[in-house]
PDB file of C-alpha atoms in Angstrom:
ATOM      1  CA  MET A  95       0.080   0.006   0.036  1.00  0.00           C
ATOM      2  CA  THR A  96       1.327   3.442  -1.007  1.00  0.00           C
ATOM      3  CA  ARG A  97       0.409   6.084   1.479  1.00  0.00           C
ATOM      4  CA  TRP A  98       0.001   9.524  -0.049  1.00  0.00           C
ATOM      5  CA  GLY A  99      -0.012  12.946   1.193  1.00  0.00           C
ATOM      6  CA  ILE A 100      -1.710  16.153  -0.528  1.00  0.00           C
ATOM      7  CA  LEU A 101      -0.052  19.398   0.015  1.00  0.00           C
ATOM      8  CA  GLY A 102      -2.496  22.151  -1.048  1.00  0.00           C
ATOM      9  CA  PRO A 103      -6.227  20.876  -1.091  1.00  0.00           C
ATOM     10  CA  GLY A 104      -7.402  22.884  -4.100  1.00  0.00           C
ATOM     11  CA  ARG A 105      -9.546  22.199  -7.014  1.00  0.00           C
ATOM     12  CA  ILE A 106      -7.120  20.049  -8.947  1.00  0.00           C
ATOM     13  CA  ALA A 107      -6.181  17.970  -5.644  1.00  0.00           C
ATOM     14  CA  HIS A 108      -9.913  17.152  -5.463  1.00  0.00           C
ATOM     15  CA  LYS A 109      -9.820  15.554  -9.001  1.00  0.00           C
ATOM     16  CA  PHE A 110      -6.486  13.811  -8.123  1.00  0.00           C
ATOM     17  CA  VAL A 111      -7.620  12.277  -4.943  1.00  0.00           C
ATOM     18  CA  GLN A 112     -10.934  11.065  -6.593  1.00  0.00           C
ATOM     19  CA  ASP A 113      -8.877   9.195  -9.185  1.00  0.00           C
ATOM     20  CA  LEU A 114      -6.294   8.108  -6.590  1.00  0.00           C
ATOM     21  CA  LEU A 115      -8.967   6.304  -4.526  1.00  0.00           C
ATOM     22  CA  THR A 116      -9.977   4.177  -7.538  1.00  0.00           C
ATOM     23  CA  LEU A 117      -6.465   2.424  -7.260  1.00  0.00           C
ATOM     24  CA  PRO A 118      -6.453  -0.556  -5.019  1.00  0.00           C
ATOM     25  CA  ASP A 119      -2.794  -0.067  -3.861  1.00  0.00           C
ATOM     26  CA  ALA A 120      -3.249   3.852  -2.913  1.00  0.00           C
ATOM     27  CA  GLN A 121      -4.018   5.265   0.496  1.00  0.00           C
ATOM     28  CA  LEU A 122      -4.935   8.844   1.176  1.00  0.00           C
ATOM     29  CA  TYR A 123      -2.758   9.148   4.222  1.00  0.00           C
ATOM     30  CA  ALA A 124      -2.702  12.847   4.912  1.00  0.00           C
ATOM     31  CA  VAL A 125      -3.785  16.342   3.598  1.00  0.00           C
ATOM     32  CA  ALA A 126      -1.824  19.486   4.425  1.00  0.00           C
ATOM     33  CA  SER A 127      -3.066  23.097   4.138  1.00  0.00           C
ATOM     34  CA  SER A 128      -2.142  26.472   5.385  1.00  0.00           C
ATOM     35  CA  ASP A 129      -5.785  26.656   6.534  1.00  0.00           C
ATOM     36  CA  GLN A 130      -6.684  23.895   9.167  1.00  0.00           C
ATOM     37  CA  ASP A 131     -10.330  24.194   8.311  1.00  0.00           C
ATOM     38  CA  ARG A 132      -9.789  23.449   4.576  1.00  0.00           C
ATOM     39  CA  ALA A 133      -7.612  20.340   5.660  1.00  0.00           C
ATOM     40  CA  ASP A 134     -10.186  19.133   8.104  1.00  0.00           C
ATOM     41  CA  GLU A 135     -12.921  19.359   5.346  1.00  0.00           C
ATOM     42  CA  PHE A 136     -10.777  17.547   2.486  1.00  0.00           C
ATOM     43  CA  ALA A 137      -9.803  14.730   5.214  1.00  0.00           C
ATOM     44  CA  ARG A 138     -13.430  14.383   5.948  1.00  0.00           C
ATOM     45  CA  GLN A 139     -14.547  14.240   2.429  1.00  0.00           C
ATOM     46  CA  TYR A 140     -11.922  11.617   1.266  1.00  0.00           C
ATOM     47  CA  GLY A 141     -11.275   9.718   4.337  1.00  0.00           C
ATOM     48  CA  ALA A 142      -7.652  10.866   5.018  1.00  0.00           C
ATOM     49  CA  GLU A 143      -6.027   9.662   8.334  1.00  0.00           C
ATOM     50  CA  HIS A 144      -4.284  13.000   8.927  1.00  0.00           C
ATOM     51  CA  ALA A 145      -5.392  16.666   8.420  1.00  0.00           C
ATOM     52  CA  LEU A 146      -2.662  19.127   8.955  1.00  0.00           C
ATOM     53  CA  GLY A 147      -2.820  23.034   9.390  1.00  0.00           C
ATOM     54  CA  SER A 148       0.520  23.586   7.857  1.00  0.00           C
ATOM     55  CA  TYR A 149       2.779  22.070   5.129  1.00  0.00           C
ATOM     56  CA  GLU A 150       5.732  21.502   7.531  1.00  0.00           C
ATOM     57  CA  ALA A 151       3.610  19.364   9.560  1.00  0.00           C
ATOM     58  CA  LEU A 152       3.864  16.554   6.618  1.00  0.00           C
ATOM     59  CA  LEU A 153       7.533  16.313   7.678  1.00  0.00           C
ATOM     60  CA  THR A 154       6.453  14.799  11.052  1.00  0.00           C
ATOM     61  CA  LEU A 155       4.597  11.862   9.479  1.00  0.00           C
ATOM     62  CA  PRO A 156       7.024   8.838   9.458  1.00  0.00           C
ATOM     63  CA  ASP A 157       4.975   6.529   7.190  1.00  0.00           C
ATOM     64  CA  LEU A 158       4.364   8.941   4.497  1.00  0.00           C
ATOM     65  CA  ASP A 159       5.601   7.533   1.004  1.00  0.00           C
ATOM     66  CA  VAL A 160       4.934  10.430  -1.423  1.00  0.00           C
ATOM     67  CA  VAL A 161       3.364  13.729  -1.569  1.00  0.00           C
ATOM     68  CA  TYR A 162       1.421  15.202  -4.486  1.00  0.00           C
ATOM     69  CA  VAL A 163       2.100  19.006  -4.384  1.00  0.00           C
ATOM     70  CA  ALA A 164      -0.947  20.982  -5.880  1.00  0.00           C
ATOM     71  CA  THR A 165      -0.090  24.583  -4.716  1.00  0.00           C
ATOM     72  CA  PRO A 166      -0.225  27.655  -6.912  1.00  0.00           C
ATOM     73  CA  HIS A 167       2.799  27.714  -9.437  1.00  0.00           C
ATOM     74  CA  VAL A 168       4.856  30.201  -7.509  1.00  0.00           C
ATOM     75  CA  LEU A 169       5.105  27.729  -4.411  1.00  0.00           C
ATOM     76  CA  HIS A 170       6.026  24.706  -6.395  1.00  0.00           C
ATOM     77  CA  HIS A 171       9.774  25.062  -5.956  1.00  0.00           C
ATOM     78  CA  GLU A 172       9.506  25.988  -2.285  1.00  0.00           C
ATOM     79  CA  ASN A 173       7.183  23.042  -1.402  1.00  0.00           C
ATOM     80  CA  ALA A 174       9.392  20.436  -3.379  1.00  0.00           C
ATOM     81  CA  LEU A 175      12.544  21.509  -1.558  1.00  0.00           C
ATOM     82  CA  LEU A 176      10.818  21.374   1.659  1.00  0.00           C
ATOM     83  CA  LEU A 177       9.828  17.747   1.131  1.00  0.00           C
ATOM     84  CA  LEU A 178      13.027  16.462  -0.666  1.00  0.00           C
ATOM     85  CA  ASN A 179      15.045  17.870   2.068  1.00  0.00           C
ATOM     86  CA  LYS A 180      13.370  15.497   4.376  1.00  0.00           C
ATOM     87  CA  GLY A 181      13.837  12.613   1.946  1.00  0.00           C
ATOM     88  CA  ILE A 182      10.183  12.372   1.045  1.00  0.00           C
ATOM     89  CA  ALA A 183       9.073  11.628  -2.569  1.00  0.00           C
ATOM     90  CA  VAL A 184       7.342  14.249  -4.747  1.00  0.00           C
ATOM     91  CA  LEU A 185       4.899  14.390  -7.358  1.00  0.00           C
ATOM     92  CA  GLY A 186       4.689  18.131  -8.273  1.00  0.00           C
ATOM     93  CA  GLU A 187       2.173  19.769 -10.366  1.00  0.00           C
ATOM     94  CA  LYS A 188       3.030  21.352 -13.617  1.00  0.00           C
ATOM     95  CA  PRO A 189       4.595  23.797 -14.250  1.00  0.00           C
ATOM     96  CA  PHE A 190       7.358  22.209 -12.321  1.00  0.00           C
ATOM     97  CA  ALA A 191       8.504  25.571 -10.894  1.00  0.00           C
ATOM     98  CA  MET A 192       8.581  29.079 -12.293  1.00  0.00           C
ATOM     99  CA  ASN A 193      11.834  29.021 -14.189  1.00  0.00           C
ATOM    100  CA  GLY A 194      14.712  26.757 -15.170  1.00  0.00           C
ATOM    101  CA  ALA A 195      17.051  27.794 -12.169  1.00  0.00           C
ATOM    102  CA  GLN A 196      14.473  26.645  -9.789  1.00  0.00           C
ATOM    103  CA  VAL A 197      13.792  23.190 -11.559  1.00  0.00           C
ATOM    104  CA  ALA A 198      17.681  22.674 -11.591  1.00  0.00           C
ATOM    105  CA  GLU A 199      17.773  23.195  -7.933  1.00  0.00           C
ATOM    106  CA  MET A 200      14.846  20.711  -7.440  1.00  0.00           C
ATOM    107  CA  VAL A 201      16.490  18.167  -9.729  1.00  0.00           C
ATOM    108  CA  ASP A 202      19.936  18.512  -8.065  1.00  0.00           C
ATOM    109  CA  LEU A 203      18.565  18.052  -4.677  1.00  0.00           C
ATOM    110  CA  ALA A 204      16.446  14.987  -5.586  1.00  0.00           C
ATOM    111  CA  ARG A 205      19.447  13.304  -7.419  1.00  0.00           C
ATOM    112  CA  SER A 206      21.736  14.169  -4.626  1.00  0.00           C
ATOM    113  CA  LYS A 207      19.533  12.612  -2.103  1.00  0.00           C
ATOM    114  CA  GLN A 208      18.246   9.886  -4.173  1.00  0.00           C
ATOM    115  CA  VAL A 209      14.645  10.749  -3.596  1.00  0.00           C
ATOM    116  CA  PHE A 210      11.871  10.294  -6.146  1.00  0.00           C
ATOM    117  CA  LEU A 211      10.779  13.454  -7.991  1.00  0.00           C
ATOM    118  CA  MET A 212       8.459  13.710 -10.895  1.00  0.00           C
ATOM    119  CA  GLU A 213       6.472  16.546 -12.458  1.00  0.00           C
ATOM    120  CA  ALA A 214       2.757  15.843 -12.596  1.00  0.00           C
ATOM    121  CA  LEU A 215       2.278  16.241 -16.374  1.00  0.00           C
ATOM    122  CA  TRP A 216      -0.580  13.882 -16.307  1.00  0.00           C
ATOM    123  CA  SER A 217      -1.090  14.114 -20.137  1.00  0.00           C
ATOM    124  CA  ARG A 218       1.953  12.184 -20.730  1.00  0.00           C
ATOM    125  CA  PHE A 219       0.426   9.152 -19.113  1.00  0.00           C
ATOM    126  CA  MET A 220      -2.945   9.272 -20.771  1.00  0.00           C
ATOM    127  CA  PRO A 221      -3.468   6.106 -23.035  1.00  0.00           C
ATOM    128  CA  VAL A 222      -4.421   7.958 -26.036  1.00  0.00           C
ATOM    129  CA  LEU A 223      -1.229  10.118 -26.110  1.00  0.00           C
ATOM    130  CA  GLN A 224       0.697   7.076 -25.373  1.00  0.00           C
ATOM    131  CA  ARG A 225      -0.867   5.495 -28.420  1.00  0.00           C
ATOM    132  CA  ALA A 226      -0.168   8.418 -30.632  1.00  0.00           C
ATOM    133  CA  LYS A 227       3.307   8.543 -29.591  1.00  0.00           C
ATOM    134  CA  ALA A 228       3.693   4.790 -30.344  1.00  0.00           C
ATOM    135  CA  LEU A 229       2.084   5.290 -33.790  1.00  0.00           C
ATOM    136  CA  VAL A 230       4.508   8.146 -34.491  1.00  0.00           C
ATOM    137  CA  ASP A 231       7.550   6.185 -33.385  1.00  0.00           C
ATOM    138  CA  ASP A 232       6.448   3.282 -35.512  1.00  0.00           C
ATOM    139  CA  GLY A 233       6.410   5.113 -38.527  1.00  0.00           C
ATOM    140  CA  ALA A 234       2.460   4.970 -38.978  1.00  0.00           C
ATOM    141  CA  ILE A 235       2.417   8.327 -40.824  1.00  0.00           C
ATOM    142  CA  GLY A 236       5.920   8.259 -42.403  1.00  0.00           C
ATOM    143  CA  THR A 237       8.261  10.948 -41.422  1.00  0.00           C
ATOM    144  CA  VAL A 238       6.913  13.695 -39.167  1.00  0.00           C
ATOM    145  CA  THR A 239       6.807  17.000 -40.783  1.00  0.00           C
ATOM    146  CA  GLY A 240       4.996  19.114 -38.013  1.00  0.00           C
ATOM    147  CA  VAL A 241       2.661  19.319 -35.270  1.00  0.00           C
ATOM    148  CA  ARG A 242      -0.221  21.747 -34.390  1.00  0.00           C
ATOM    149  CA  ALA A 243      -1.754  22.134 -30.928  1.00  0.00           C
ATOM    150  CA  ASP A 244      -4.080  24.686 -29.442  1.00  0.00           C
ATOM    151  CA  PHE A 245      -5.528  25.126 -25.795  1.00  0.00           C
ATOM    152  CA  GLY A 246      -7.992  27.992 -25.147  1.00  0.00           C
ATOM    153  CA  PHE A 247     -11.009  28.772 -22.903  1.00  0.00           C
ATOM    154  CA  ALA A 248     -12.960  31.863 -22.022  1.00  0.00           C
ATOM    155  CA  ALA A 249     -12.011  32.405 -18.488  1.00  0.00           C
ATOM    156  CA  ASP A 250     -13.870  34.516 -16.039  1.00  0.00           C
ATOM    157  CA  PHE A 251     -11.888  37.718 -15.485  1.00  0.00           C
ATOM    158  CA  GLN A 252     -10.900  37.854 -11.726  1.00  0.00           C
ATOM    159  CA  PRO A 253      -8.016  40.048 -11.158  1.00  0.00           C
ATOM    160  CA  ASP A 254      -7.117  38.366  -7.978  1.00  0.00           C
ATOM    161  CA  GLY A 255      -7.790  34.807  -9.150  1.00  0.00           C
ATOM    162  CA  ARG A 256      -4.935  32.256 -10.111  1.00  0.00           C
ATOM    163  CA  LEU A 257      -5.265  32.696 -13.786  1.00  0.00           C
ATOM    164  CA  TYR A 258      -4.949  36.458 -13.889  1.00  0.00           C
ATOM    165  CA  ASN A 259      -2.884  37.313 -10.837  1.00  0.00           C
ATOM    166  CA  LYS A 260       0.735  37.820 -11.751  1.00  0.00           C
ATOM    167  CA  GLN A 261       1.906  37.170  -8.030  1.00  0.00           C
ATOM    168  CA  LEU A 262       0.445  33.710  -8.432  1.00  0.00           C
ATOM    169  CA  GLY A 263       2.187  32.912 -11.684  1.00  0.00           C
ATOM    170  CA  GLY A 264      -0.857  33.635 -13.759  1.00  0.00           C
ATOM    171  CA  GLY A 265      -1.313  33.845 -17.617  1.00  0.00           C
ATOM    172  CA  SER A 266      -2.101  31.393 -20.420  1.00  0.00           C
ATOM    173  CA  LEU A 267       1.489  30.177 -21.048  1.00  0.00           C
ATOM    174  CA  LEU A 268       2.206  28.707 -17.826  1.00  0.00           C
ATOM    175  CA  ASP A 269      -1.307  27.351 -17.021  1.00  0.00           C
ATOM    176  CA  ILE A 270      -2.313  26.084 -20.518  1.00  0.00           C
ATOM    177  CA  GLY A 271       0.418  26.970 -23.166  1.00  0.00           C
ATOM    178  CA  ILE A 272       2.572  24.327 -21.345  1.00  0.00           C
ATOM    179  CA  TYR A 273       0.327  21.731 -22.859  1.00  0.00           C
ATOM    180  CA  PRO A 274       0.957  22.450 -26.536  1.00  0.00           C
ATOM    181  CA  LEU A 275       4.584  23.033 -25.989  1.00  0.00           C
ATOM    182  CA  PHE A 276       4.721  19.641 -24.154  1.00  0.00           C
ATOM    183  CA  PHE A 277       2.988  18.029 -27.291  1.00  0.00           C
ATOM    184  CA  SER A 278       5.471  19.609 -29.651  1.00  0.00           C
ATOM    185  CA  TYR A 279       8.455  18.267 -27.398  1.00  0.00           C
ATOM    186  CA  LEU A 280       6.946  14.854 -27.027  1.00  0.00           C
ATOM    187  CA  MET A 281       6.765  14.442 -30.812  1.00  0.00           C
ATOM    188  CA  LEU A 282       9.595  16.198 -31.990  1.00  0.00           C
ATOM    189  CA  GLY A 283      12.049  16.895 -29.176  1.00  0.00           C
ATOM    190  CA  MET A 284      13.848  20.164 -28.663  1.00  0.00           C
ATOM    191  CA  PRO A 285      13.625  22.782 -31.444  1.00  0.00           C
ATOM    192  CA  GLU A 286      16.195  24.852 -32.979  1.00  0.00           C
ATOM    193  CA  GLN A 287      14.413  27.994 -32.853  1.00  0.00           C
ATOM    194  CA  VAL A 288      11.488  29.416 -30.962  1.00  0.00           C
ATOM    195  CA  LYS A 289       9.457  32.403 -32.021  1.00  0.00           C
ATOM    196  CA  ALA A 290       6.554  33.697 -29.876  1.00  0.00           C
ATOM    197  CA  SER A 291       4.141  36.702 -29.502  1.00  0.00           C
ATOM    198  CA  ALA A 292       1.648  37.357 -26.798  1.00  0.00           C
ATOM    199  CA  ILE A 293      -1.211  39.713 -25.993  1.00  0.00           C
ATOM    200  CA  PHE A 294      -1.133  41.051 -22.394  1.00  0.00           C
ATOM    201  CA  GLY A 295      -4.148  42.150 -20.261  1.00  0.00           C
ATOM    202  CA  GLN A 296      -4.552  44.587 -17.608  1.00  0.00           C
ATOM    203  CA  THR A 297      -2.911  42.590 -14.848  1.00  0.00           C
ATOM    204  CA  GLY A 298       0.152  42.161 -16.806  1.00  0.00           C
ATOM    205  CA  VAL A 299      -0.170  38.333 -17.511  1.00  0.00           C
ATOM    206  CA  ASP A 300      -0.336  36.956 -21.052  1.00  0.00           C
ATOM    207  CA  GLU A 301      -3.959  36.253 -21.994  1.00  0.00           C
ATOM    208  CA  GLN A 302      -2.942  34.934 -25.511  1.00  0.00           C
ATOM    209  CA  CYS A 303       0.103  33.547 -26.653  1.00  0.00           C
ATOM    210  CA  GLY A 304       1.212  32.116 -30.150  1.00  0.00           C
ATOM    211  CA  MET A 305       4.373  30.072 -30.489  1.00  0.00           C
ATOM    212  CA  VAL A 306       6.215  28.682 -33.726  1.00  0.00           C
ATOM    213  CA  LEU A 307       8.933  26.287 -33.109  1.00  0.00           C
ATOM    214  CA  THR A 308      11.429  25.234 -35.865  1.00  0.00           C
ATOM    215  CA  TYR A 309      13.243  21.883 -35.804  1.00  0.00           C
ATOM    216  CA  PRO A 310      16.729  20.784 -37.359  1.00  0.00           C
ATOM    217  CA  ASN A 311      15.029  18.893 -40.321  1.00  0.00           C
ATOM    218  CA  GLY A 312      12.564  21.659 -41.059  1.00  0.00           C
ATOM    219  CA  GLU A 313       9.635  20.379 -38.879  1.00  0.00           C
ATOM    220  CA  LEU A 314       7.277  23.209 -37.478  1.00  0.00           C
ATOM    221  CA  GLY A 315       5.382  23.153 -34.256  1.00  0.00           C
ATOM    222  CA  MET A 316       2.459  25.630 -34.475  1.00  0.00           C
ATOM    223  CA  LEU A 317       1.002  26.213 -31.279  1.00  0.00           C
ATOM    224  CA  ASP A 318      -1.071  28.551 -29.120  1.00  0.00           C
ATOM    225  CA  SER A 319      -2.925  29.184 -25.829  1.00  0.00           C
ATOM    226  CA  THR A 320      -5.463  31.662 -24.869  1.00  0.00           C
ATOM    227  CA  LEU A 321      -7.778  32.644 -21.907  1.00  0.00           C
ATOM    228  CA  ARG A 322     -10.004  34.878 -24.169  1.00  0.00           C
ATOM    229  CA  ALA A 323     -11.964  32.239 -26.021  1.00  0.00           C
ATOM    230  CA  LYS A 324     -12.883  28.612 -26.424  1.00  0.00           C
ATOM    231  CA  THR A 325     -10.694  26.985 -29.181  1.00  0.00           C
ATOM    232  CA  PRO A 326     -11.099  23.639 -30.663  1.00  0.00           C
ATOM    233  CA  CYS A 327      -8.517  22.207 -28.282  1.00  0.00           C
ATOM    234  CA  GLU A 328      -7.105  19.603 -30.913  1.00  0.00           C
ATOM    235  CA  ALA A 329      -3.723  18.449 -31.680  1.00  0.00           C
ATOM    236  CA  TYR A 330      -2.327  16.960 -35.050  1.00  0.00           C
ATOM    237  CA  VAL A 331       0.758  15.360 -36.136  1.00  0.00           C
ATOM    238  CA  GLN A 332       1.510  15.566 -39.823  1.00  0.00           C
ATOM    239  CA  GLY A 333       3.675  13.172 -41.638  1.00  0.00           C
ATOM    240  CA  THR A 334       4.765  12.334 -45.199  1.00  0.00           C
ATOM    241  CA  THR A 335       2.220   9.520 -45.502  1.00  0.00           C
ATOM    242  CA  GLY A 336      -0.393  10.609 -43.077  1.00  0.00           C
ATOM    243  CA  GLN A 337      -1.860  12.413 -40.015  1.00  0.00           C
ATOM    244  CA  ILE A 338      -2.881  11.709 -36.516  1.00  0.00           C
ATOM    245  CA  ARG A 339      -5.733  13.891 -35.050  1.00  0.00           C
ATOM    246  CA  ILE A 340      -6.041  13.939 -31.313  1.00  0.00           C
ATOM    247  CA  HIS A 341      -9.757  14.885 -30.438  1.00  0.00           C
ATOM    248  CA  SER A 342     -10.872  17.588 -28.230  1.00  0.00           C
ATOM    249  CA  ARG A 343      -9.921  18.134 -25.463  1.00  0.00           C
ATOM    250  CA  TRP A 344      -6.651  16.609 -26.784  1.00  0.00           C
ATOM    251  CA  HIS A 345      -4.594  16.846 -23.532  1.00  0.00           C
ATOM    252  CA  GLU A 346      -7.190  14.497 -21.725  1.00  0.00           C
ATOM    253  CA  THR A 347      -8.930  12.890 -24.639  1.00  0.00           C
ATOM    254  CA  ASP A 348     -10.165   9.443 -25.070  1.00  0.00           C
ATOM    255  CA  ALA A 349     -10.004   9.213 -28.910  1.00  0.00           C
ATOM    256  CA  LEU A 350      -7.500   9.861 -31.907  1.00  0.00           C
ATOM    257  CA  THR A 351      -8.196   9.341 -35.783  1.00  0.00           C
ATOM    258  CA  LEU A 352      -5.307   7.843 -37.810  1.00  0.00           C
ATOM    259  CA  THR A 353      -5.680   8.887 -41.540  1.00  0.00           C
ATOM    260  CA  ARG A 354      -2.985   7.268 -43.798  1.00  0.00           C
ATOM    261  CA  THR A 355      -2.425   7.623 -47.665  1.00  0.00           C
ATOM    262  CA  GLY A 356      -4.312   4.887 -49.350  1.00  0.00           C
ATOM    263  CA  HIS A 357      -6.236   3.661 -46.128  1.00  0.00           C
ATOM    264  CA  GLU A 358      -9.671   4.646 -44.633  1.00  0.00           C
ATOM    265  CA  SER A 359      -9.600   6.931 -41.724  1.00  0.00           C
ATOM    266  CA  GLU A 360      -9.479   4.843 -38.343  1.00  0.00           C
ATOM    267  CA  THR A 361     -10.716   6.245 -35.079  1.00  0.00           C
ATOM    268  CA  ILE A 362      -9.088   4.699 -31.897  1.00  0.00           C
ATOM    269  CA  ARG A 363     -11.077   5.210 -28.703  1.00  0.00           C
ATOM    270  CA  ILE A 364      -9.755   4.334 -25.284  1.00  0.00           C
ATOM    271  CA  GLU A 365     -12.367   4.962 -22.759  1.00  0.00           C
ATOM    272  CA  ARG A 366     -11.856   5.697 -19.187  1.00  0.00           C
ATOM    273  CA  GLY A 367     -13.916   5.982 -15.969  1.00  0.00           C
ATOM    274  CA  THR A 368     -11.976   8.670 -14.277  1.00  0.00           C
ATOM    275  CA  HIS A 369     -10.482  12.291 -14.957  1.00  0.00           C
ATOM    276  CA  GLY A 370      -7.303  10.531 -15.913  1.00  0.00           C
ATOM    277  CA  TYR A 371      -4.968  11.462 -12.756  1.00  0.00           C
ATOM    278  CA  ASP A 372      -4.657   7.846 -11.872  1.00  0.00           C
ATOM    279  CA  TYR A 373      -2.393   6.830 -14.545  1.00  0.00           C
ATOM    280  CA  GLU A 374       0.117   9.277 -13.457  1.00  0.00           C
ATOM    281  CA  ALA A 375      -0.444   8.125  -9.832  1.00  0.00           C
ATOM    282  CA  GLN A 376      -0.134   4.442 -10.648  1.00  0.00           C
ATOM    283  CA  HIS A 377       2.953   5.188 -12.643  1.00  0.00           C
ATOM    284  CA  VAL A 378       4.544   6.866  -9.414  1.00  0.00           C
ATOM    285  CA  MET A 379       3.716   3.948  -7.356  1.00  0.00           C
ATOM    286  CA  ASP A 380       5.168   1.527  -9.813  1.00  0.00           C
ATOM    287  CA  CYS A 381       8.288   3.659  -9.736  1.00  0.00           C
ATOM    288  CA  LEU A 382       8.617   3.681  -6.137  1.00  0.00           C
ATOM    289  CA  ALA A 383       7.925  -0.147  -5.998  1.00  0.00           C
ATOM    290  CA  GLN A 384      10.798  -0.661  -8.248  1.00  0.00           C
ATOM    291  CA  GLY A 385      12.913   1.597  -6.191  1.00  0.00           C
ATOM    292  CA  LEU A 386      13.369   4.060  -8.882  1.00  0.00           C
ATOM    293  CA  THR A 387      14.083   7.890  -8.143  1.00  0.00           C
ATOM    294  CA  GLU A 388      13.110   9.128 -11.635  1.00  0.00           C
ATOM    295  CA  SER A 389      10.410   8.198 -14.018  1.00  0.00           C
ATOM    296  CA  PRO A 390      11.714   6.404 -17.338  1.00  0.00           C
ATOM    297  CA  VAL A 391       8.566   7.874 -19.030  1.00  0.00           C
ATOM    298  CA  TRP A 392       8.715  11.462 -17.985  1.00  0.00           C
ATOM    299  CA  SER A 393      12.070  12.073 -16.808  1.00  0.00           C
ATOM    300  CA  LEU A 394      13.576  15.081 -14.734  1.00  0.00           C
ATOM    301  CA  THR A 395      15.604  15.918 -17.959  1.00  0.00           C
ATOM    302  CA  ASP A 396      12.379  16.113 -19.832  1.00  0.00           C
ATOM    303  CA  SER A 397      10.975  18.424 -17.269  1.00  0.00           C
ATOM    304  CA  GLN A 398      14.042  20.545 -17.406  1.00  0.00           C
ATOM    305  CA  ASN A 399      13.744  20.615 -21.200  1.00  0.00           C
ATOM    306  CA  LEU A 400      10.090  21.652 -21.128  1.00  0.00           C
ATOM    307  CA  MET A 401      11.018  24.559 -18.595  1.00  0.00           C
ATOM    308  CA  THR A 402      13.847  25.620 -21.049  1.00  0.00           C
ATOM    309  CA  LEU A 403      11.058  25.995 -23.661  1.00  0.00           C
ATOM    310  CA  LEU A 404       8.741  27.939 -21.262  1.00  0.00           C
ATOM    311  CA  ASP A 405      11.648  30.237 -20.267  1.00  0.00           C
ATOM    312  CA  THR A 406      12.468  30.673 -24.019  1.00  0.00           C
ATOM    313  CA  VAL A 407       8.978  31.681 -24.752  1.00  0.00           C
ATOM    314  CA  ARG A 408       8.741  34.069 -21.762  1.00  0.00           C
ATOM    315  CA  GLN A 409      11.976  35.902 -22.964  1.00  0.00           C
ATOM    316  CA  GLU A 410      10.523  36.060 -26.552  1.00  0.00           C
ATOM    317  CA  ILE A 411       7.209  37.626 -25.360  1.00  0.00           C
ATOM    318  CA  GLY A 412       8.854  39.735 -22.544  1.00  0.00           C
ATOM    319  CA  LEU A 413       7.024  38.135 -19.673  1.00  0.00           C
ATOM    320  CA  THR A 414       8.695  38.212 -16.298  1.00  0.00           C
ATOM    321  CA  TYR A 415       7.675  37.279 -12.801  1.00  0.00           C
ATOM    322  CA  SER A 416       9.260  38.292  -9.468  1.00  0.00           C
ATOM    323  CA  GLU A 417      10.812  34.852  -9.077  1.00  0.00           C
TER     324      GLU A 417
END
C-alpha cells in the first residue's frame, strides 16, 4: 500500500484524489493546508487519516511514502524542496516551478539525496497520447513534418484569481500553453528555434500566446494558448504519409483518428471512468515499488527541457515574474 499525502487541497487536488482512490494499492494518508479548516474538510470528504494545518507538519509523519504538491505555481519550488530535504518523494504539479533555475535546484537536490521526484504532467500518461506517440515512433504516418496544438477557453476575469494574478504565476502560457509546448516536445524533441508573440491584459499576464517552433530537419510546431476564447483544443501530428488527429480536449482525450495515404481513416478510442490522474499516480507507485528515483517515461531531464522552452517563450514575449 502506498501512503499518499496532499499538499494544497485546491480544485485540482480534489480531482487527483478522486482518481487516486480508484487505485487498490493507494491510500490517502494525509492532507496539509495553510488553513486547518480546509484540511479538515478535505480529510472528511476523502477519508484521510491526518488533516494538517501547515505544510511543515507533513514532515512529522514517518509513514508517508509520497506527496502530491498541488499549490499555486509560485509555491511549487519551495514546497518540493521542503519535502525533498526530508527525504520524501514528490509528485509536483506542472509547471514544475517558475523557471529553469528553480527546476535545476529541485532536480539537483532530488538526485543528490536519491529521492523520487516527478512533474505531474498527467497528459504524458494518458492512454490516447501514449498510443499517438507509439504510432509516430512506429512510422505509421511516415516522417513527421510538423505538429499543431491549441488550448483555449474563455476564462472569467478575476484580477485576484489564479489565472490573472501575476503574483500567483498567472497567464495562459504557464497554465495551459505548457500543454501545446509539451506536445511538440513529445513528438519532435527540442527545437532549433523558438518564436513567440503574446497579448497582455490589464493585470500584466499573457492572455493569449502564439508559438512557432522550428526543428533541425525543417519540422514546424504551430502552437497557441488563450484565456480569451474557447478554441477547438485539438492536436495534430502531420507526416509524409498520413496524419494523427487527437480529439478535443486533446490533453485529456479518449480518442484519436489516424489517416493514412491509401487507407480509410481509423478512429481509436480508449475510454476511461476517471478524470485521468490515476495513470500518473499509478506510474509513480510503480516507480517507487521498483526503487526508482526518476520516471523512465517523463524524466527530470524532460521536465528541465520543457521548462527551458517555457523560459525561452517568456523571454520572446517579454513576460517576467518576480521569481
